[in-house]
Short mmCIF file of C-alpha atoms and ligand atoms in Angstrom, two decimals:
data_model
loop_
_atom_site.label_atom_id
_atom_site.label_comp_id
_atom_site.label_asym_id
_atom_site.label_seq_id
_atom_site.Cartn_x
_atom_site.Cartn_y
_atom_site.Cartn_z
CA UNK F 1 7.67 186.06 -83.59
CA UNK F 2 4.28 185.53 -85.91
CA UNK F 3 1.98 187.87 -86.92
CA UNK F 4 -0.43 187.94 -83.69
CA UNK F 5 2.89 188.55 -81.27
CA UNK F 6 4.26 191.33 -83.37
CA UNK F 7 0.94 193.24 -83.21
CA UNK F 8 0.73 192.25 -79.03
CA UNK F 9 4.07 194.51 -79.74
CA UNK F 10 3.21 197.08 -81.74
CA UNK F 11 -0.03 197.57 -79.21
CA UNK F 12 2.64 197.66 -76.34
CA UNK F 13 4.83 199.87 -77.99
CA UNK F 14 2.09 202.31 -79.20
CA UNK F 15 1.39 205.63 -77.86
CA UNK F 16 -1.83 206.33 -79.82
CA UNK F 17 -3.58 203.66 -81.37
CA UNK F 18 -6.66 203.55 -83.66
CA UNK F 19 -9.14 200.84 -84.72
CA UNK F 20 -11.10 201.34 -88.18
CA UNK F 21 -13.85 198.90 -88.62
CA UNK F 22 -16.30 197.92 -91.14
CA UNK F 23 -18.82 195.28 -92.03
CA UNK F 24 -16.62 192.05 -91.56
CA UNK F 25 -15.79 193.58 -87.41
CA UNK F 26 -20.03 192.57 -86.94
CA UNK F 27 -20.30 189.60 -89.46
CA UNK F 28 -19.32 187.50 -86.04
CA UNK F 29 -22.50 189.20 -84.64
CA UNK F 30 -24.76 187.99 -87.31
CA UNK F 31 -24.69 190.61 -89.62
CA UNK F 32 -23.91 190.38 -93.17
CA UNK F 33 -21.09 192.47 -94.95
CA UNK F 34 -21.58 193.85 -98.37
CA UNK F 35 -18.94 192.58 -101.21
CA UNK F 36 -17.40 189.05 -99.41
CA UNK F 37 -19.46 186.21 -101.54
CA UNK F 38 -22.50 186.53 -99.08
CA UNK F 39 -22.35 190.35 -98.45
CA UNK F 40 -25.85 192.11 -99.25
CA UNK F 41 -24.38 193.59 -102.61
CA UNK F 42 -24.18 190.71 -104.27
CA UNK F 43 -27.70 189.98 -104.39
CA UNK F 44 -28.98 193.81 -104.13
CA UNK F 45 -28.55 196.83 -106.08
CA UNK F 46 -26.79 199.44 -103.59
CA UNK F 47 -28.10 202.38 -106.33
CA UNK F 48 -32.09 201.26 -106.01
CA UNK F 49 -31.83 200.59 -102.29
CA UNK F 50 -29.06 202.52 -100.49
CA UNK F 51 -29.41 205.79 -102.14
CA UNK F 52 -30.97 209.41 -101.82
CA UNK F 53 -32.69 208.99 -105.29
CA UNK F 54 -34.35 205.22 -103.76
CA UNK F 55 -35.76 207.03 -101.22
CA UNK F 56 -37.53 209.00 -103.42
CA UNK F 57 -38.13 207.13 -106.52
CA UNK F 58 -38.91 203.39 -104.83
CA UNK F 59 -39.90 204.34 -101.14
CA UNK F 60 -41.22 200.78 -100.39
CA UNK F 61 -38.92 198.67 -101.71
CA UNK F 62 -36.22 201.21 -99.79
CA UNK F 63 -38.11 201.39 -96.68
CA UNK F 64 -38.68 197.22 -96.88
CA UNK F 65 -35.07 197.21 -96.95
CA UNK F 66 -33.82 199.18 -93.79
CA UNK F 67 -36.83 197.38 -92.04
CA UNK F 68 -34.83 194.25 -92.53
CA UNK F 69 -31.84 195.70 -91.49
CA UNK F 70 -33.13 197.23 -88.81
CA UNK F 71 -35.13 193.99 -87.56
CA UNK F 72 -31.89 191.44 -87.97
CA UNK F 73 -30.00 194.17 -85.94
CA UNK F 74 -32.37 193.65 -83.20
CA UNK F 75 -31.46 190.48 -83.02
CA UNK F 76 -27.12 190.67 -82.74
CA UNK F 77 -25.40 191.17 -79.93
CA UNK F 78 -21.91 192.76 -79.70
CA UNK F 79 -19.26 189.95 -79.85
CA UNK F 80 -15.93 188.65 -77.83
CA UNK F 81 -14.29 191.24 -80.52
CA UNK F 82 -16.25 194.09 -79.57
CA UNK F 83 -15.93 193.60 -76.03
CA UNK F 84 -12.11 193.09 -76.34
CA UNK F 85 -11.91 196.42 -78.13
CA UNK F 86 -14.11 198.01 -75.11
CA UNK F 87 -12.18 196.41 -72.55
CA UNK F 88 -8.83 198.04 -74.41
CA UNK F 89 -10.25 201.15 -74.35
CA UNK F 90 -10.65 201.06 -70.93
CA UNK F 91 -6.89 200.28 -70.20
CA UNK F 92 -5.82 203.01 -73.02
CA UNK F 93 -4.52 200.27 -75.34
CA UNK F 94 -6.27 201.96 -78.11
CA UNK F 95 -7.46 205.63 -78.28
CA UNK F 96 -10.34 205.26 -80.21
CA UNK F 97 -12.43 203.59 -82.70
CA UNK F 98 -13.54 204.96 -86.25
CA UNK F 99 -15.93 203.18 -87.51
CA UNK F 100 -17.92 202.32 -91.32
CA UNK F 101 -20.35 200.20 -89.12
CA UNK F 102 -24.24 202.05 -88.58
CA UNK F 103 -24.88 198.87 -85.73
CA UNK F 104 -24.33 200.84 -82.74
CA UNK F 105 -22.31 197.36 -81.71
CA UNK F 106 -19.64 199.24 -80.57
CA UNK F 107 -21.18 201.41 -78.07
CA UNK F 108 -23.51 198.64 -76.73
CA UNK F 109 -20.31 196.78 -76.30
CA UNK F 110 -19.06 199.46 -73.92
CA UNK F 111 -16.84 201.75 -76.15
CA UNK F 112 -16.92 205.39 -75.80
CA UNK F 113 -14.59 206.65 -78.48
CA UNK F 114 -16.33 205.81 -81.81
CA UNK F 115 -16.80 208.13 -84.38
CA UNK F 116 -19.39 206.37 -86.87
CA UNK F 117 -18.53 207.69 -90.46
CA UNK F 118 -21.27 206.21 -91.77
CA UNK F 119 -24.16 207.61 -89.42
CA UNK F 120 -26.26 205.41 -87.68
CA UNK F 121 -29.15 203.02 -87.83
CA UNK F 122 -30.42 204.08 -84.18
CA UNK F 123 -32.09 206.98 -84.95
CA UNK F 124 -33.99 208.52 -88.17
CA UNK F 125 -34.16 212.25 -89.45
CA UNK F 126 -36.74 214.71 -90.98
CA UNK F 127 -34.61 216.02 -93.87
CA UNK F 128 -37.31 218.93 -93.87
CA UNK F 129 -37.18 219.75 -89.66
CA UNK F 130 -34.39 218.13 -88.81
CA UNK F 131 -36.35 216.19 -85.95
CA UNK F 132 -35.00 212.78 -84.95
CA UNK F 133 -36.66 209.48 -83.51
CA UNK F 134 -35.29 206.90 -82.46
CA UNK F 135 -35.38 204.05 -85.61
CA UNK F 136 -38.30 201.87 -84.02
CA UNK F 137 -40.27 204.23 -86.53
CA UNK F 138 -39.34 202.92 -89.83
CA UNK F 139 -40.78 199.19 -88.15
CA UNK F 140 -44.33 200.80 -88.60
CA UNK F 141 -45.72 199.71 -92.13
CA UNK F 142 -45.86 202.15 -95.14
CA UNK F 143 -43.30 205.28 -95.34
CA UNK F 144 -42.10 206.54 -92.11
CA UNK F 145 -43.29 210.12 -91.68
CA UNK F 146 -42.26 213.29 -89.32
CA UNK F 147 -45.11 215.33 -87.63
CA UNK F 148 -44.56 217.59 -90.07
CA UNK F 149 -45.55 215.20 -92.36
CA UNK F 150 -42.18 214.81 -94.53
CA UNK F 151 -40.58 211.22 -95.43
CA UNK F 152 -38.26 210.11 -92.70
CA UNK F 153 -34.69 209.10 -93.68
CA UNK F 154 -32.84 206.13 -91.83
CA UNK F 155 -29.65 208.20 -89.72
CA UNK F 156 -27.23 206.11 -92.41
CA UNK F 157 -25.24 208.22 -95.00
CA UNK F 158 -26.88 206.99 -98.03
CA UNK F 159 -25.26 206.81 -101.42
CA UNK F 160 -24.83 209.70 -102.86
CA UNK F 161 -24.81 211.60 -99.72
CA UNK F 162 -22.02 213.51 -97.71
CA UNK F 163 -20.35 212.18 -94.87
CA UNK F 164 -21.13 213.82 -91.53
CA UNK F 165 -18.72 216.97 -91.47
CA UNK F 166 -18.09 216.88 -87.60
CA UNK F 167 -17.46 212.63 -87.83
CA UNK F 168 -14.95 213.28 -90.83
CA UNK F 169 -13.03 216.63 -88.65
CA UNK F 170 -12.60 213.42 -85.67
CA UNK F 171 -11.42 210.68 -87.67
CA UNK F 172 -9.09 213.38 -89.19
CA UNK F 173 -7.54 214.20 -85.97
CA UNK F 174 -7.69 210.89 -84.37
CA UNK F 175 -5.49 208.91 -87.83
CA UNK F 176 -2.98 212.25 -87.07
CA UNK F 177 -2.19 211.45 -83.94
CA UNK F 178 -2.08 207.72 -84.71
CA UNK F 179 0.93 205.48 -84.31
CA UNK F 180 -0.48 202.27 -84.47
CA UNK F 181 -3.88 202.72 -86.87
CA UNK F 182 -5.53 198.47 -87.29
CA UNK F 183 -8.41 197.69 -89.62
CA UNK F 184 -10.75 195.60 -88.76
CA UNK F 185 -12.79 193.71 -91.41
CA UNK F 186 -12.95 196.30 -94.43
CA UNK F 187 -12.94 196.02 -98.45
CA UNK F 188 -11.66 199.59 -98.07
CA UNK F 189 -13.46 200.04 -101.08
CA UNK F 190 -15.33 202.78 -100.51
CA UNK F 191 -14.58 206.76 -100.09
CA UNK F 192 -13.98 209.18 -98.38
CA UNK F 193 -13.63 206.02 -95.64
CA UNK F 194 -10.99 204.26 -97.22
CA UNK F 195 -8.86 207.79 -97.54
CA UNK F 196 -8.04 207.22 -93.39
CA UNK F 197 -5.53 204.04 -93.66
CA UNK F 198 -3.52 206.37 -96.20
CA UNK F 199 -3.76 209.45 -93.70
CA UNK F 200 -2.05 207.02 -91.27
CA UNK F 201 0.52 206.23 -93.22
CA UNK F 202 1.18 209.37 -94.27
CA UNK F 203 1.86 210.60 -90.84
CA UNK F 204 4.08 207.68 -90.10
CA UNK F 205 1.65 205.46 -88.70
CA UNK F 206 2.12 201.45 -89.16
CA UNK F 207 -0.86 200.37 -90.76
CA UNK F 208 -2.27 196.74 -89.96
CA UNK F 209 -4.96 195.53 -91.79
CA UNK F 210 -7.02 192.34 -90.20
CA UNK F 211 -9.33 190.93 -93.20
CA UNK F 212 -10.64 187.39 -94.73
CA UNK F 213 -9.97 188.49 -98.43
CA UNK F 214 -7.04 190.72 -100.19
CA UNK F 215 -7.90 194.32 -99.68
CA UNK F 216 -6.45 197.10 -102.48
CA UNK F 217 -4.36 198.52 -99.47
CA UNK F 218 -2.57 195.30 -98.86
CA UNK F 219 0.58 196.49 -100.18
CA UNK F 220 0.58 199.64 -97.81
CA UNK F 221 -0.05 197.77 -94.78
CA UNK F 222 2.91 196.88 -92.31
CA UNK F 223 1.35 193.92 -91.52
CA UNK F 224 -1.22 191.92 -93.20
CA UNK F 225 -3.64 189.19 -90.70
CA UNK F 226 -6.14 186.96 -93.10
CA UNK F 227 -8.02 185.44 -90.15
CA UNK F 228 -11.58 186.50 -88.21
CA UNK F 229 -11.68 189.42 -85.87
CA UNK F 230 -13.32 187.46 -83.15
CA UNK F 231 -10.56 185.14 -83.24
CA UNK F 232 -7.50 187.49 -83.77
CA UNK F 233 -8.58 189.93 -81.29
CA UNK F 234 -8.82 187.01 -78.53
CA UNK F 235 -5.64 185.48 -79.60
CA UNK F 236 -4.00 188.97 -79.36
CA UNK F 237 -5.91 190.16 -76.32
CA UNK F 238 -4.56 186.95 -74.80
CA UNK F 239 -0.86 187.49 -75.54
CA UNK F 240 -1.16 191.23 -73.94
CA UNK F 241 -2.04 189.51 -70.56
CA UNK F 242 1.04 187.42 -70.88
CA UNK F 243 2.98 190.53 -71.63
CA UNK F 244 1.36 193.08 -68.88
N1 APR U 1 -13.20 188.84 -89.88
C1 APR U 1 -12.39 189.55 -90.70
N2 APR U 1 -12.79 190.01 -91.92
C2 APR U 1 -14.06 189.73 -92.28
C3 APR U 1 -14.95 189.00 -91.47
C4 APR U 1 -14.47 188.54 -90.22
N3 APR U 1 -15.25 187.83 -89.37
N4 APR U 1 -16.15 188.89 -92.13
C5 APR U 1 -15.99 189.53 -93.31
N5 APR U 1 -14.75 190.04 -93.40
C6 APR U 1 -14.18 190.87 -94.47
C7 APR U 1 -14.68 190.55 -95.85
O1 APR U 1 -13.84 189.58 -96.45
C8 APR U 1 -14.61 191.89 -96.57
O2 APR U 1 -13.38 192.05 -97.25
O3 APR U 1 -14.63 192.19 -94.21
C9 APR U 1 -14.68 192.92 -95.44
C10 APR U 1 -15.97 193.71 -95.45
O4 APR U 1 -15.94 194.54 -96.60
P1 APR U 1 -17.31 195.21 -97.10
O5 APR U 1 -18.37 194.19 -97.15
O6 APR U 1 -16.99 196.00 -98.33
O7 APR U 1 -17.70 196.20 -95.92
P2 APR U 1 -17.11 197.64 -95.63
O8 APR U 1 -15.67 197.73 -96.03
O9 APR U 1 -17.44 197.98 -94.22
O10 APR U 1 -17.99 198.57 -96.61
C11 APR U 1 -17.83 199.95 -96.48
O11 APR U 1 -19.72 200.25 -97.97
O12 APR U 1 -21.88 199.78 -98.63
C12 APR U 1 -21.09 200.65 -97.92
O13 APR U 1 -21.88 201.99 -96.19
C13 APR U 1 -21.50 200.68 -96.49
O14 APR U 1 -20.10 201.08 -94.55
C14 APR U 1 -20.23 200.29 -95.73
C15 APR U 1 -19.14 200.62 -96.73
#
């Protein structure tokens, strides 16, 4: 049995299964990732661009930045991946989805169950008012402002920022009740994120990690698939249809 079959298993056998995707899950979609050789961190400076203080200290050059991001978003589409993980939903092959990703790719693919760890690039907040608007805002030219006339922040968790307290209490109790817990297309290189996988394993999860490079959490996973998640996800999807 290879690799693909024995997950088509492991999906059959499980009673709660969890996906955990980053960057490389919407690189299929158009989007770059961060530390593979063309990820955005190899030519950019996380600190000066992704961070509280380079909102403050270099507003245009930070605001330039999430306008790109924002405008190359507009342009991808969820992929056969996304949709496959959607689709499972739907038939309660996997419980839910915790997600790294601020794309909002899995909910336009159809998924309901995604806890975004890393906020979101749909909307942007008044750090002052807390008021929200949808993203379209930071397209304007010049720094984004509330009515009350503060700087707007993009809904991501910058650097140097805390994680959303309710998204980290869901992921917690989602990776405890996991069984089967697969990531999709992560470095797991960054915290608190990457602390999830280990949760699973702790609680006697199996732990599959689906990634184009080594990870530092190779050695903990059960299984170990160096191929695309487009591809892998079909493949796999494929196999469950043969075994329904
Ligand atoms: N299929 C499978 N793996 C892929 C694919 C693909 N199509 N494309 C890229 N990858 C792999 C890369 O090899 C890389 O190891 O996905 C991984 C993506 O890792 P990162 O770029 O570090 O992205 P991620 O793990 O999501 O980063 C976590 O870092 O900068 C912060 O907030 C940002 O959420 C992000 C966090």
């Amino acid at each position: 049995m290879d690799n693909l079959q024995l997950l088509a298993q492991w999906l059959k056998e499980s009673t709660y299964t969890v996906v955990f995707t980053g960057a490389g899950m919407s690189t299929e979609s158009g989007l770059p990732d961060f530390r593979s050789k063309t990820g955005l961190w190899k030519s950019k400076d996380p600190k000066k661009l992704a961070s509280i203080e380079a909102m403050y200290q270099n507003p245009h050059e930070f605001y330039d930045f999430y306008r790109q991001r924002l405008a190359t978003l507009g342009e991808a589409k969820p992929h056969k991946g996304h949709l496959i993980l959607a689709d499972w939903e739907k038939k309660r092959i996997i419980q839910a989805i915790i997600t790294q990703n601020v794309d909002g790719l899995h909910h336009r693919a159809g998924s309901h169950r995604v806890i975004e760890l890393h906020g979101t690039l749909r909307e942007s907040l008044c750090l002052k008012c807390q008021k929200t608007y949808p993203s379209q805002i930071l397209l304007t030219e010049g720094i984004p402002r509330c009515s009350c006339g503060n700087m707007l922040k993009p809904g991501v968790v910058l650097f140097g920022e805390m994680l959303p307290q309710e998204a980290l209490r869901q992921a917690d109790i989602e990776t405890r009740r996991s069984h089967l817990f697969i990531v999709i297309g992560s470095s797991l290189e960054v915290s608190p994120a990457n602390f999830f996988p280990l949760e699973a394993k702790e609680v006697g999860a199996r732990l599959v990690l689906i990634n184009l490079e080594p990870t530092e959490m190779d050695e903990r996973a059960d299984l170990l698939i160096r191929d695309k998640a487009g591809h892998v996800l079909e493949k796999i999807d494929g196999i469950l249809k043969t075994l329904a």
